[in-house]
Amino acid sequence: MASIKDVAAEAGVSVATVSRVLNDHPSVSAEARARVLAAVEALGYRPNAVARSLRTDQTHTLGLVISDVLNPYFTELARSVEEEARALGYSVIIGNADERPDLQDHHVRNLLDRRIDGLLVSPTDGGSPLMLDAARAGTPMVFVDRWIPGVDVPVVRSDGRAAVRDLVAHLHGLGHRRVAIIAGPAATTTGRERVDAFRDALAAFGLELPDVYIGQGDFQAESGRRVTEGFLDLAEPPEAVFAADNLMALGALDAVRARGLRVPDDIALAAFDDIPWFVHTDPPVTAIAQPTGELGRAAVRALVDRIEGRPGESVTLPARLVVRRSCGENPTQVQRSTT
Amino acid sequence: MASIKDVAAEAGVSVATVSRVLNDHPSVSAEARARVLAAVEALGYRPNAVARSLRTDQTHTLGLVISDVLNPYFTELARSVEEEARALGYSVIIGNADERPDLQDHHVRNLLDRRIDGLLVSPTDGGSPLMLDAARAGTPMVFVDRWIPGVDVPVVRSDGRAAVRDLVAHLHGLGHRRVAIIAGPAATTTGRERVDAFRDALAAFGLELPDVYIGQGDFQAESGRRVTEGFLDLAEPPEAVFAADNLMALGALDAVRARGLRVPDDIALAAFDDIPWFVHTDPPVTAIAQPTGELGRAAVRALVDRIEGRPGESVTLPARLVVRRSCGENPTQVQRSTT
DNA sequence: CCCGTCGATGTAATCGATTCCACGGAGTCC
DNA sequence: GGACTCCGTGGAATCGATTACATCGACGGG
């Protein structure tokens, strides 16, 4: 592969001049510029990003460590992150943690070793020492969706409390009183918050969330299935189940179907995170929708701000309830999905 | 960030010795090794992958350019690719082409500039000059799922012809005679092949595939919706529609639902690519399942073989039909999904 | 006792870029 | 006409690693 030296030789100038042309530095004569450009063309020269990064100490690359690529929420997030990053002149390297702290650390380390300019993370756990060290050492970092408390890193996320209250009102309005939740890992903020928000909202209606109605999941489908089976095995199963993410809702649907039961007749179901498929499931699933694309874009902007020396602010956007049919029919319901 | 020089100074040895310890070269005394390791620990030193790559001309990185991250088929593929690559000591950088040749080229160029060791591509078009040049120039490359004919690059894909024949037999058995297809872009191999396979299989049953029953999609949901609306507007709409991927099937479901029609009563639907959600859609969707994970792993193995100087072979694995209810009920049907 | 071998180590070149500094020539000002 | 600016250019240092080659000391064989 041709290097800058080959181009210099071909154009009959020094490597310094070639470099100047390539980085359009002003002080290059029109003639030299033309010769260099011709040589670049002739040799099919492309600058070596590795060498450039070594010298400039910049990779123009962002690292994104997401919790699970198989989760449509995170792929949508990844897509918007890459789009915004590209618009700002950055590339993105994605690491999939698969909800495993060890894999998360593997990717964080890998990205740090590659000297990415900044890191976007949705932590799968309470905080690996590795990531905390990196944050303390000054690696530009932004948390997205999930975060780690007590670290001085901007957080871009959505607040689902209001939407959860709407959901509980919806469930209550449909007559559900025994309601359960399939929670995410307690080590994650979203894992805890969604349970807390749900419990608080229930309390406002004078309802309790007993421990047997809190199933411990891990945000992946299999755990949703397992927890739901546990609920169905109870002497007094819940009337409604709220899955803290879309994959666990999928697992719950699997479990319900395996028992030959029906949603919502036998048990109501709602999920956090709305995805296109929820419109077409049997029944369509009532869900809490996050402004995913906007979150991804805001996170990139905050990160790039940090990288380029500007403050980089936290952002919290509201989620909203999208009512469909999985919690039961209620003709008087005001809010209703149009899609 | 500490460099190898700092470690050398801290340990009281030369950088060469540090490098030897880090790459466990045999000829280093136990004592020097211990001192270096202690210094590494004390400084929290991590080797700079950029510098290392520049020197060794290896990045231990694979590039993966997929057609669409929002397509669950490709995210599953990406996941298995990353897993296998990790097992073989490589990282993966994903580029999302979003079914756009220009974006595909952007990512290919970006990956090439980063001097990735090898490239895994599922081309969105008939072949960008950029990619062909790279292949000719000797960049280790493997096509996965889709490929470009006439290029000497291994292809890892699945053959759906038999499964398509099974599907057509299934449709025919259910009494469907007017069947249509939502095709992928003709510039892609999978776009063409699936139409050809479908047409051939229909011919075996004495059925035709008229042009009006071939809708041109682009493998994304919106096109599935548009094409399906076109079909429904025909004076004689098809009785069954075969979507050439899962996203176009989603679009088709949207279109059918928007008209207030039902699958399969008003129109039957089948899709290429099986995904977990198809079990729970209304109705569950009959689909052709590819061995996606195995494809991803085989592709990585072929690519790494090429990179490391071994041959690197093409692989073709069979797809299979998974019958559900979206084409109509048939109690005598032998093959039936259990999930 | 001397020399050859081998193991451990250091010096320095190298990868492909960027960029500081110096230099020569042209133009300007007084 | 001489001094001073600029402008365009090239030489060379530099980034952080790897590695060929040189060196040095210890050791074993003849």
XYZ file of C-alpha atoms (C1' of nucleotides) in Angstrom:
738
model
C 0.000 0.000 0.000
C 1.368 3.347 -1.048
C 2.618 5.633 1.697
C 3.106 9.359 1.864
C 6.734 8.850 0.808
C 5.679 7.216 -2.426
C 3.378 10.121 -3.118
C 6.150 12.590 -2.364
C 8.510 10.779 -4.717
C 5.911 10.572 -7.456
C 5.081 14.252 -7.143
C 8.696 15.316 -6.768
C 8.119 17.117 -3.482
C 8.832 16.378 0.166
C 6.525 14.456 2.474
C 5.905 17.688 4.360
C 4.358 19.226 1.290
C 2.219 16.177 0.659
C 0.987 16.315 4.203
C 0.203 19.993 3.836
C -1.833 19.396 0.722
C -3.714 16.558 2.373
C -4.596 18.645 5.396
C -5.163 21.694 3.267
C -2.666 23.836 4.961
C -2.721 27.306 3.301
C 0.912 27.725 2.387
C 1.277 25.409 -0.577
C 1.657 26.647 -4.131
C -1.092 25.830 -6.579
C 1.391 23.979 -8.703
C 2.684 21.756 -5.912
C -0.859 21.052 -4.820
C -1.815 19.950 -8.301
C 1.187 17.658 -8.607
C 0.499 16.076 -5.232
C -3.147 15.543 -6.021
C -2.205 13.936 -9.305
C 0.231 11.623 -7.549
C -2.382 10.695 -4.952
C -4.763 9.845 -7.745
C -2.189 7.890 -9.719
C -1.138 5.767 -6.763
C -4.584 5.389 -5.264
C -3.067 6.680 -2.074
C -5.097 6.720 1.121
C -3.630 8.107 4.336
C -2.899 5.542 7.015
C -5.245 6.346 9.867
C -3.120 4.351 12.278
C -0.029 6.456 11.663
C -2.009 9.646 11.740
C -3.589 8.726 15.047
C -0.246 7.888 16.584
C 1.138 11.247 15.672
C -1.865 13.417 16.452
C -3.075 11.476 19.456
C -6.589 11.569 18.057
C -8.528 8.743 16.513
C -11.748 10.576 15.670
C -13.434 7.513 16.996
C -16.046 7.042 19.664
C -16.511 3.830 21.601
C -20.031 2.675 22.338
C -20.532 -0.130 24.796
C -24.084 -1.334 24.789
C -25.682 -3.898 27.005
C -27.142 -6.189 24.371
C -27.112 -6.027 20.564
C -30.036 -8.375 20.301
C -32.225 -5.830 22.038
C -33.926 -3.662 19.397
C -33.806 -0.715 21.775
C -30.038 -0.788 21.777
C -29.683 -1.327 18.056
C -31.844 1.693 17.460
C -29.687 3.585 19.913
C -26.535 2.384 18.173
C -27.880 3.473 14.838
C -28.659 6.987 15.949
C -25.328 7.253 17.714
C -23.456 6.281 14.586
C -25.479 8.689 12.474
C -24.867 11.682 14.674
C -21.219 10.773 15.143
C -20.736 10.511 11.406
C -22.332 13.924 10.966
C -19.800 15.329 13.440
C -16.849 13.637 11.776
C -16.419 10.674 14.079
C -16.605 6.918 13.614
C -18.063 4.579 16.181
C -16.810 1.239 17.419
C -19.512 -0.797 19.110
C -18.884 -3.265 21.896
C -21.634 -5.630 22.921
C -21.576 -6.501 26.609
C -24.378 -9.039 26.376
C -25.378 -7.951 29.903
C -22.133 -9.417 31.224
C -19.819 -7.215 33.295
C -16.778 -9.222 32.220
C -17.575 -8.710 28.555
C -18.267 -5.069 29.206
C -14.825 -4.701 30.736
C -13.278 -6.550 27.851
C -14.725 -4.047 25.434
C -13.954 -1.007 27.527
C -10.354 -2.123 27.817
C -10.154 -2.845 24.124
C -11.548 0.565 23.239
C -9.234 2.322 25.671
C -6.250 0.454 24.225
C -7.268 1.734 20.820
C -7.166 5.233 22.178
C -10.680 6.155 21.187
C -11.384 9.831 21.724
C -14.389 9.226 23.927
C -16.575 6.540 25.420
C -20.326 6.147 25.463
C -21.488 3.500 27.902
C -24.676 1.946 29.066
C -23.223 0.108 32.049
C -24.415 -3.414 32.793
C -23.353 -3.163 36.397
C -22.754 -0.808 39.284
C -19.410 0.208 37.963
C -16.325 -1.701 37.036
C -13.138 -0.274 38.544
C -11.792 -0.086 35.019
C -14.481 2.318 33.912
C -14.280 4.400 37.056
C -10.522 4.691 36.661
C -10.924 5.734 33.058
C -13.435 8.389 34.030
C -11.156 9.657 36.773
C -8.159 9.607 34.461
C -10.003 12.038 32.258
C -11.217 9.883 29.375
C -14.140 11.799 27.921
C -17.153 9.714 28.823
C -20.927 9.905 28.749
C -23.431 7.464 30.173
C -26.448 6.714 28.069
C -29.681 5.064 29.250
C -28.081 3.557 32.338
C -25.521 5.263 34.530
C -23.336 4.896 37.593
C -24.111 7.211 40.470
C -21.311 9.146 42.101
C -19.206 9.566 38.996
C -18.697 12.938 37.382
C -19.901 11.917 33.950
C -22.829 13.385 32.016
C -25.870 11.141 31.790
C -28.223 11.050 28.823
C -31.336 9.095 29.599
C -35.072 9.164 29.639
C -37.234 9.523 32.674
C -40.022 6.965 32.743
C -41.648 7.905 36.069
C -44.523 9.812 34.534
C -45.118 7.134 31.938
C -45.049 4.439 34.608
C -47.665 6.391 36.541
C -49.780 6.532 33.396
C -49.316 2.805 32.991
C -50.382 2.082 36.551
C -53.414 4.330 36.118
C -54.220 2.382 32.962
C -53.887 -0.969 34.744
C -55.890 0.256 37.699
C -58.572 1.595 35.401
C -58.874 -1.830 33.822
C -59.459 -3.352 37.228
C -56.066 -4.964 37.783
C -55.083 -5.013 41.435
C -52.511 -7.780 41.777
C -49.677 -6.554 39.599
C -46.145 -7.830 39.276
C -42.929 -6.679 37.693
C -40.142 -8.482 35.905
C -37.244 -6.364 37.069
C -33.861 -5.788 35.537
C -30.637 -6.384 37.467
C -30.478 -4.381 40.683
C -26.928 -3.429 39.732
C -28.264 -1.254 36.915
C -29.951 2.067 37.402
C -32.735 1.256 35.001
C -33.170 -2.067 36.803
C -33.796 -0.308 40.109
C -35.575 2.809 38.892
C -38.286 1.012 37.016
C -39.156 -1.047 40.069
C -39.127 2.035 42.285
C -41.240 4.043 39.893
C -43.692 1.167 39.599
C -43.908 0.699 43.349
C -44.412 4.410 43.952
C -47.069 4.668 41.295
C -48.883 1.673 42.752
C -48.731 3.204 46.225
C -50.499 6.281 44.884
C -53.396 3.955 44.057
C -53.190 2.244 47.425
C -51.685 -0.871 45.866
C -48.726 -2.838 47.121
C -45.886 -4.510 45.291
C -45.127 -7.550 47.426
C -41.758 -9.265 47.088
C -43.205 -12.359 45.424
C -44.444 -10.077 42.680
C -40.977 -8.753 41.986
C -39.238 -11.218 39.706
C -35.538 -10.839 39.171
C -34.635 -10.785 35.499
C -31.519 -9.757 33.626
C -33.052 -7.829 30.714
C -32.755 -10.857 28.433
C -35.585 -12.965 27.045
C -34.845 -16.171 28.891
C -35.151 -14.498 32.295
C -38.524 -13.061 31.316
C -39.729 -16.547 30.542
C -38.402 -17.978 33.793
C -39.819 -15.219 35.982
C -43.201 -15.384 34.294
C -43.370 -19.115 34.866
C -42.691 -18.425 38.512
C -45.550 -15.941 38.628
C -47.912 -18.388 36.986
C -46.942 -21.048 39.504
C -47.972 -18.893 42.456
C -51.067 -19.835 44.397
C -52.321 -16.395 43.550
C -50.712 -15.310 40.264
C -50.658 -11.610 39.362
C -53.356 -10.219 37.078
C -50.876 -8.035 35.269
C -47.169 -8.197 34.609
C -44.912 -5.287 33.741
C -41.686 -6.310 32.010
C -38.855 -3.859 32.516
C -37.670 -4.247 28.929
C -38.864 -5.580 25.613
C -36.852 -8.799 25.583
C -38.207 -9.923 28.937
C -41.669 -9.137 27.586
C -40.892 -11.488 24.711
C -39.902 -14.160 27.229
C -43.113 -13.526 29.152
C -45.146 -13.999 25.977
C -43.317 -17.279 25.393
C -44.129 -18.487 28.904
C -47.773 -17.501 28.741
C -48.193 -19.133 25.373
C -46.442 -22.304 26.539
C -49.063 -22.670 29.255
C -51.831 -22.282 26.733
C -52.938 -19.071 28.388
C -53.921 -15.835 26.680
C -52.894 -12.216 27.044
C -54.740 -10.189 28.280
C -57.616 -12.527 29.221
C -55.603 -14.685 31.594
C -52.869 -12.224 32.393
C -52.159 -8.658 31.306
C -48.747 -7.608 30.016
C -46.945 -4.307 29.525
C -43.353 -3.533 28.698
C -40.756 -0.858 29.031
C -39.328 0.113 25.616
C -41.524 0.190 22.591
C -40.459 -1.552 19.394
C -42.050 -1.867 15.955
C -43.001 -5.510 16.529
C -45.239 -4.671 19.480
C -47.817 -3.359 17.028
C -48.153 -6.807 15.517
C -47.811 -9.173 18.426
C -50.787 -11.120 19.633
C -52.078 -9.021 21.278
C -50.386 -5.714 20.478
C -48.316 -4.818 23.522
C -48.844 -1.739 25.629
C -45.434 -0.217 26.168
C -43.491 2.743 27.427
C -41.683 4.374 24.549
C -38.383 6.150 24.929
C -37.237 8.812 22.482
C -34.396 6.488 21.545
C -33.059 8.276 18.514
C -32.967 11.591 20.309
C -31.169 9.990 23.250
C -28.459 8.635 20.983
C -27.975 11.942 19.256
C -27.909 13.912 22.508
C -25.394 11.496 23.970
C -23.050 11.923 21.027
C -23.335 15.683 21.179
C -22.541 15.664 24.897
C -19.567 13.390 24.338
C -18.164 15.358 21.442
C -18.589 18.514 23.507
C -16.446 16.969 26.201
C -13.867 15.771 23.720
C -13.560 19.162 22.143
C -13.289 20.925 25.448
C -16.812 22.175 25.906
C -18.867 21.329 29.018
C -21.114 18.477 27.776
C -24.375 18.401 29.614
C -26.616 15.709 31.010
C -29.959 15.336 29.282
C -33.147 13.745 30.512
C -36.033 13.259 28.125
C -39.501 12.014 29.030
C -40.779 8.588 28.011
C -44.424 8.119 27.174
C -47.043 5.411 27.474
C -48.351 3.823 24.301
C -51.560 1.967 25.052
C -52.419 -1.088 22.980
C -54.423 -4.140 23.896
C -52.210 -6.331 26.061
C -53.632 -5.070 29.348
C -57.256 -5.490 28.387
C -59.840 -3.530 26.490
C -61.184 -0.279 27.737
C -63.250 1.719 25.276
C -63.178 4.816 27.475
C -59.401 4.938 27.530
C -58.311 8.325 26.268
C -54.772 7.617 25.246
C -54.496 5.175 22.407
C -51.894 4.347 19.882
C -52.679 5.310 16.347
C -50.117 3.049 14.768
C -1.080 8.021 29.702
C 2.007 6.033 30.567
C 4.083 4.779 27.662
C 6.564 1.993 27.371
C 9.355 4.474 28.141
C 7.835 5.309 31.495
C 7.621 1.637 32.307
C 11.223 1.141 31.267
C 12.347 4.018 33.473
C 10.302 2.826 36.424
C 11.663 -0.704 36.096
C 15.207 0.440 35.403
C 15.464 -1.455 32.115
C 15.342 -0.551 28.440
C 12.182 -0.327 26.380
C 13.313 -3.396 24.497
C 13.180 -5.463 27.643
C 9.759 -4.116 28.512
C 8.529 -5.021 25.068
C 10.007 -8.495 25.419
C 8.238 -9.056 28.694
C 4.956 -7.850 27.277
C 5.168 -10.139 24.274
C 6.611 -12.914 26.372
C 9.758 -13.335 24.452
C 11.802 -16.183 26.028
C 15.069 -14.440 26.682
C 14.270 -12.241 29.642
C 15.580 -12.943 33.136
C 13.060 -13.751 35.817
C 14.223 -10.765 37.759
C 13.813 -8.282 34.922
C 10.435 -9.731 34.136
C 9.294 -9.250 37.707
C 10.511 -5.669 37.815
C 8.779 -4.844 34.544
C 5.547 -6.433 35.629
C 5.680 -4.471 38.883
C 6.241 -1.246 36.965
C 3.364 -2.033 34.621
C 1.157 -2.579 37.606
C 2.340 0.533 39.414
C 1.768 2.797 36.434
C -1.394 1.133 35.222
C 0.325 0.818 31.884
C -1.569 -0.433 28.858
C 0.137 -0.857 25.506
C -0.927 1.592 22.833
C -2.652 -0.467 20.162
C -2.223 2.326 17.644
C 1.552 2.349 17.940
C 1.706 -1.400 17.945
C -0.394 -1.615 14.800
C 1.750 0.910 13.018
C 4.859 -1.065 13.736
C 3.551 -4.567 13.146
C 1.196 -3.728 10.315
C -1.500 -5.753 12.006
C -4.553 -4.469 13.796
C -6.080 -7.753 14.877
C -9.316 -6.227 13.794
C -11.965 -7.398 11.367
C -14.324 -5.045 9.602
C -17.941 -6.102 9.204
C -20.154 -4.145 6.862
C -23.757 -5.150 7.230
C -26.709 -3.999 5.231
C -28.970 -2.859 8.052
C -28.518 -2.869 11.826
C -32.219 -2.560 12.419
C -32.724 -5.964 10.825
C -32.670 -8.637 13.538
C -31.124 -11.069 11.079
C -28.058 -8.877 10.745
C -27.749 -8.130 14.430
C -27.757 -11.826 15.142
C -25.148 -12.242 12.450
C -23.071 -9.428 13.930
C -23.269 -10.977 17.338
C -22.029 -14.362 16.207
C -19.300 -12.737 14.136
C -18.029 -10.788 17.116
C -18.135 -13.868 19.328
C -16.151 -16.047 16.997
C -13.705 -13.264 16.238
C -13.133 -12.681 19.922
C -12.482 -16.367 20.398
C -9.831 -16.169 17.681
C -8.211 -13.062 19.137
C -9.731 -10.445 16.875
C -11.959 -7.446 17.466
C -14.706 -6.397 15.102
C -15.664 -2.973 13.848
C -19.181 -2.866 12.458
C -20.306 -0.544 9.710
C -23.996 -0.174 8.994
C -24.766 0.467 5.340
C -28.464 0.995 5.890
C -29.003 -0.559 2.442
C -27.294 2.438 0.860
C -24.329 1.882 -1.467
C -22.851 5.276 -0.604
C -22.893 4.499 3.105
C -21.475 1.078 2.402
C -18.581 2.685 0.565
C -18.090 5.162 3.357
C -17.648 2.338 5.818
C -15.479 0.211 3.582
C -13.185 3.160 3.012
C -13.112 3.965 6.684
C -12.238 0.384 7.586
C -9.569 0.182 4.916
C -8.044 3.446 6.144
C -7.876 1.914 9.594
C -5.926 -0.955 8.132
C -8.201 -3.690 9.409
C -6.746 -7.132 8.833
C -9.762 -8.393 6.931
C -13.196 -7.449 5.701
C -16.513 -9.226 6.019
C -19.176 -7.777 3.766
C -22.774 -8.323 2.943
C -22.886 -6.060 -0.094
C -25.904 -3.833 -0.637
C -25.216 -3.581 -4.328
C -23.670 -5.248 -7.316
C -20.211 -4.173 -6.369
C -18.682 -0.819 -5.649
C -15.398 -0.243 -7.489
C -13.879 0.468 -4.103
C -14.627 -3.006 -2.809
C -13.574 -4.700 -6.018
C -10.277 -2.813 -5.974
C -9.703 -3.796 -2.370
C -10.347 -7.429 -3.180
C -8.021 -7.268 -6.153
C -5.375 -5.476 -4.118
C -5.330 -8.467 -1.824
C -7.269 -7.305 1.210
C -8.465 -10.495 2.864
C -12.192 -10.489 2.295
C -15.186 -12.761 2.705
C -18.749 -12.199 1.592
C -21.472 -13.223 3.960
C -25.147 -13.722 3.114
C -24.958 -11.662 -0.071
C -22.090 -11.672 -2.510
C -20.788 -10.238 -5.741
C -20.356 -12.679 -8.602
C -17.124 -12.764 -10.509
C -14.877 -11.807 -7.629
C -12.432 -14.267 -6.173
C -13.665 -14.011 -2.611
C -15.070 -16.822 -0.461
C -18.817 -16.670 0.089
C -20.532 -17.837 3.244
C -24.264 -17.982 2.814
C -27.285 -20.152 3.101
C -29.135 -21.756 0.270
C -32.856 -21.224 0.502
C -33.950 -23.016 -2.670
C -35.128 -26.168 -0.946
C -36.896 -24.203 1.764
C -38.573 -22.019 -0.840
C -39.800 -25.166 -2.595
C -41.193 -26.365 0.734
C -42.874 -23.023 1.189
C -44.463 -23.126 -2.233
C -45.644 -26.671 -1.592
C -47.141 -25.431 1.661
C -48.915 -22.529 -0.053
C -50.133 -24.758 -2.844
C -51.388 -27.304 -0.348
C -53.414 -24.602 1.323
C -55.033 -23.767 -1.977
C -53.227 -20.557 -2.797
C -52.765 -20.040 -6.521
C -52.218 -16.318 -6.960
C -49.017 -15.680 -5.088
C -46.808 -12.624 -5.033
C -43.369 -11.722 -3.789
C -41.943 -8.602 -2.202
C -38.468 -8.756 -3.672
C -35.224 -7.285 -2.464
C -33.099 -5.026 -4.660
C -32.117 -6.697 -7.927
C -28.572 -5.459 -7.316
C -28.203 -7.935 -4.460
C -27.771 -11.650 -4.896
C -30.310 -12.464 -2.224
C -32.687 -10.014 -3.875
C -32.500 -11.906 -7.174
C -32.108 -15.456 -5.882
C -35.179 -15.441 -3.743
C -37.308 -14.317 -6.649
C -35.753 -16.914 -8.934
C -36.169 -19.698 -6.417
C -39.759 -18.687 -5.843
C -40.539 -18.526 -9.539
C -38.910 -21.884 -10.203
C -40.724 -23.531 -7.338
C -44.032 -22.122 -8.543
C -43.340 -23.404 -12.034
C -42.967 -26.897 -10.639
C -46.560 -26.594 -9.507
C -47.648 -25.140 -12.797
C -48.035 -21.682 -11.321
C -46.819 -18.421 -12.773
C -45.260 -15.395 -11.164
C -46.539 -12.500 -13.259
C -44.706 -9.179 -13.160
C -47.485 -7.401 -11.324
C -46.978 -9.899 -8.530
C -43.321 -9.008 -8.180
C -43.058 -5.935 -6.008
C -39.767 -4.157 -5.814
C -38.688 -3.591 -2.215
C -35.372 -2.631 -0.663
C -35.291 -5.018 2.311
C -36.560 -2.292 4.642
C -39.944 -2.105 6.339
C -41.293 0.912 4.530
C -40.891 -0.731 1.137
C -42.797 -3.795 2.357
C -45.656 -1.555 3.308
C -45.660 0.271 0.005
C -45.464 -2.876 -2.119
C -48.205 -4.578 -0.143
C -50.484 -1.607 -0.597
C -49.847 -1.899 -4.307
C -50.804 -5.559 -4.247
C -53.997 -4.824 -2.338
C -54.916 -2.147 -4.844
C -54.810 -4.587 -7.742
C -58.044 -5.607 -9.370
C -57.066 -9.140 -8.519
C -54.837 -9.020 -5.432
C -52.641 -12.030 -4.635
C -53.888 -14.645 -2.170
C -50.470 -15.012 -0.632
C -47.448 -12.761 -0.296
C -43.870 -13.874 0.277
C -41.653 -11.159 1.756
C -37.985 -11.600 0.931
C -36.904 -10.525 4.408
C -38.366 -10.013 7.846
C -38.520 -6.202 7.784
C -40.542 -6.143 4.589
C -42.838 -8.697 6.222
C -43.264 -6.244 9.083
C -44.176 -3.550 6.566
C -46.619 -5.928 4.922
C -48.284 -6.594 8.266
C -48.576 -2.836 8.780
C -50.215 -2.394 5.391
C -52.647 -5.251 5.852
C -53.616 -4.034 9.285
C -54.052 -0.462 8.056
C -56.670 -1.722 5.581
C -58.504 -3.509 8.338
C -57.745 -6.842 6.697
C -56.568 -10.033 8.400
C -53.746 -12.466 7.832
C -54.226 -15.188 6.709
C -57.993 -14.926 6.085
C -57.748 -12.044 3.623
C -54.199 -12.590 2.518
C -51.520 -15.103 3.440
C -48.002 -14.018 4.384
C -44.632 -15.710 4.627
C -41.168 -14.306 5.118
C -37.552 -15.059 4.473
C -35.529 -14.948 7.723
C -37.014 -16.175 10.942
C -36.847 -14.042 14.049
C -38.056 -14.585 17.630
C -40.921 -12.134 17.252
C -42.542 -14.167 14.494
C -43.706 -16.631 17.121
C -45.789 -13.937 18.751
C -47.081 -11.883 15.884
C -50.736 -11.988 15.007
C -50.751 -14.495 13.442
C -47.431 -16.236 13.981
C -45.514 -15.893 10.747
C -44.387 -18.795 8.603
C -40.789 -18.141 7.732
C -37.625 -19.535 6.219
C -34.974 -19.789 8.885
C -31.292 -19.411 8.170
C -28.617 -20.879 10.424
C -27.530 -17.327 11.158
C -25.135 -17.972 14.013
C -23.369 -20.702 12.119
C -23.053 -18.464 9.079
C -21.404 -15.755 11.133
C -18.965 -18.159 12.716
C -18.100 -19.836 9.427
C -17.523 -16.459 7.805
C -15.100 -15.408 10.514
C -13.237 -18.688 10.293
C -12.909 -18.322 6.529
C -11.703 -14.757 6.867
C -9.177 -15.513 9.581
C -7.927 -18.411 7.488
C -7.286 -16.012 4.640
C -5.626 -13.483 6.906
C -3.318 -16.065 8.371
C -2.394 -17.463 5.008
C -4.621 -20.506 4.828
C -7.065 -21.055 1.951
C -10.395 -19.939 3.475
C -13.300 -21.756 1.941
C -16.772 -20.846 0.811
C -19.577 -22.361 2.841
C -23.205 -22.892 1.946
C -25.640 -24.045 4.584
C -29.267 -25.000 4.031
C -32.153 -22.851 5.236
C -35.357 -24.488 6.402
C -39.048 -23.737 6.416
C -40.745 -23.074 9.737
C -44.489 -23.367 9.329
C -46.731 -21.260 11.534
C -50.188 -19.903 10.876
C -49.788 -16.909 8.595
C -50.532 -18.843 5.406
C -53.653 -20.483 6.703
C -54.529 -23.519 8.797
C -53.852 -26.999 7.628
C -54.215 -29.729 10.230
C -52.547 -32.310 8.025
C -49.395 -30.278 7.639
C -46.474 -32.388 8.744
C -43.884 -29.792 9.477
C -44.865 -27.508 12.308
C -42.971 -25.267 14.633
C -42.920 -26.329 18.221
C -41.878 -22.989 19.580
C 43.788 -20.878 29.856
C 41.552 -19.433 25.750
C 37.876 -19.351 22.646
C 33.296 -20.193 21.098
C 28.468 -20.227 22.449
C 24.558 -18.661 24.485
C 21.511 -15.887 27.248
C 20.268 -11.284 28.723
C 20.219 -6.725 27.616
C 20.627 -2.215 25.353
C 20.962 0.867 21.121
C 18.907 2.387 17.335
C 16.189 1.867 13.050
C 11.631 1.596 11.648
C 6.472 1.934 10.695
C 3.630 6.506 8.283
C 2.133 10.238 9.330
C 2.392 15.651 11.415
C 4.714 19.747 12.402
C 8.508 22.785 14.179
C 12.260 25.095 12.420
C 15.395 26.808 9.048
C 16.301 28.522 4.634
C 16.112 30.719 0.099
C 13.926 33.885 -2.825
C 10.653 37.393 -3.979
C 8.492 41.493 -2.766
C 8.075 45.817 0.076
C 9.404 49.752 2.473
C 12.278 53.534 3.533
C 19.993 49.496 -2.441
C 19.736 47.232 1.979
C 16.896 45.331 5.538
C 12.765 43.148 6.677
C 8.645 40.269 5.712
C 6.387 36.669 3.894
C 5.712 32.506 1.387
C 6.772 28.030 -0.122
C 9.484 24.306 0.843
C 12.402 20.656 2.830
C 14.870 18.427 6.729
C 14.305 16.202 10.746
C 12.155 15.238 15.227
C 8.355 12.942 17.063
C 4.399 9.779 18.465
C 4.886 4.468 21.002
C 5.645 0.497 19.952
C 8.766 -3.864 17.766
C 12.921 -5.985 16.524
C 17.589 -6.578 14.120
C 21.986 -6.151 15.624
C 25.705 -5.354 18.856
C 27.588 -6.086 23.246
C 28.863 -8.193 27.421
C 29.498 -11.682 30.809
C 29.326 -16.424 32.166
C 30.232 -20.948 31.152
C 31.961 -25.217 29.051
C 35.139 -27.813 26.155
C 39.571 -28.810 24.443
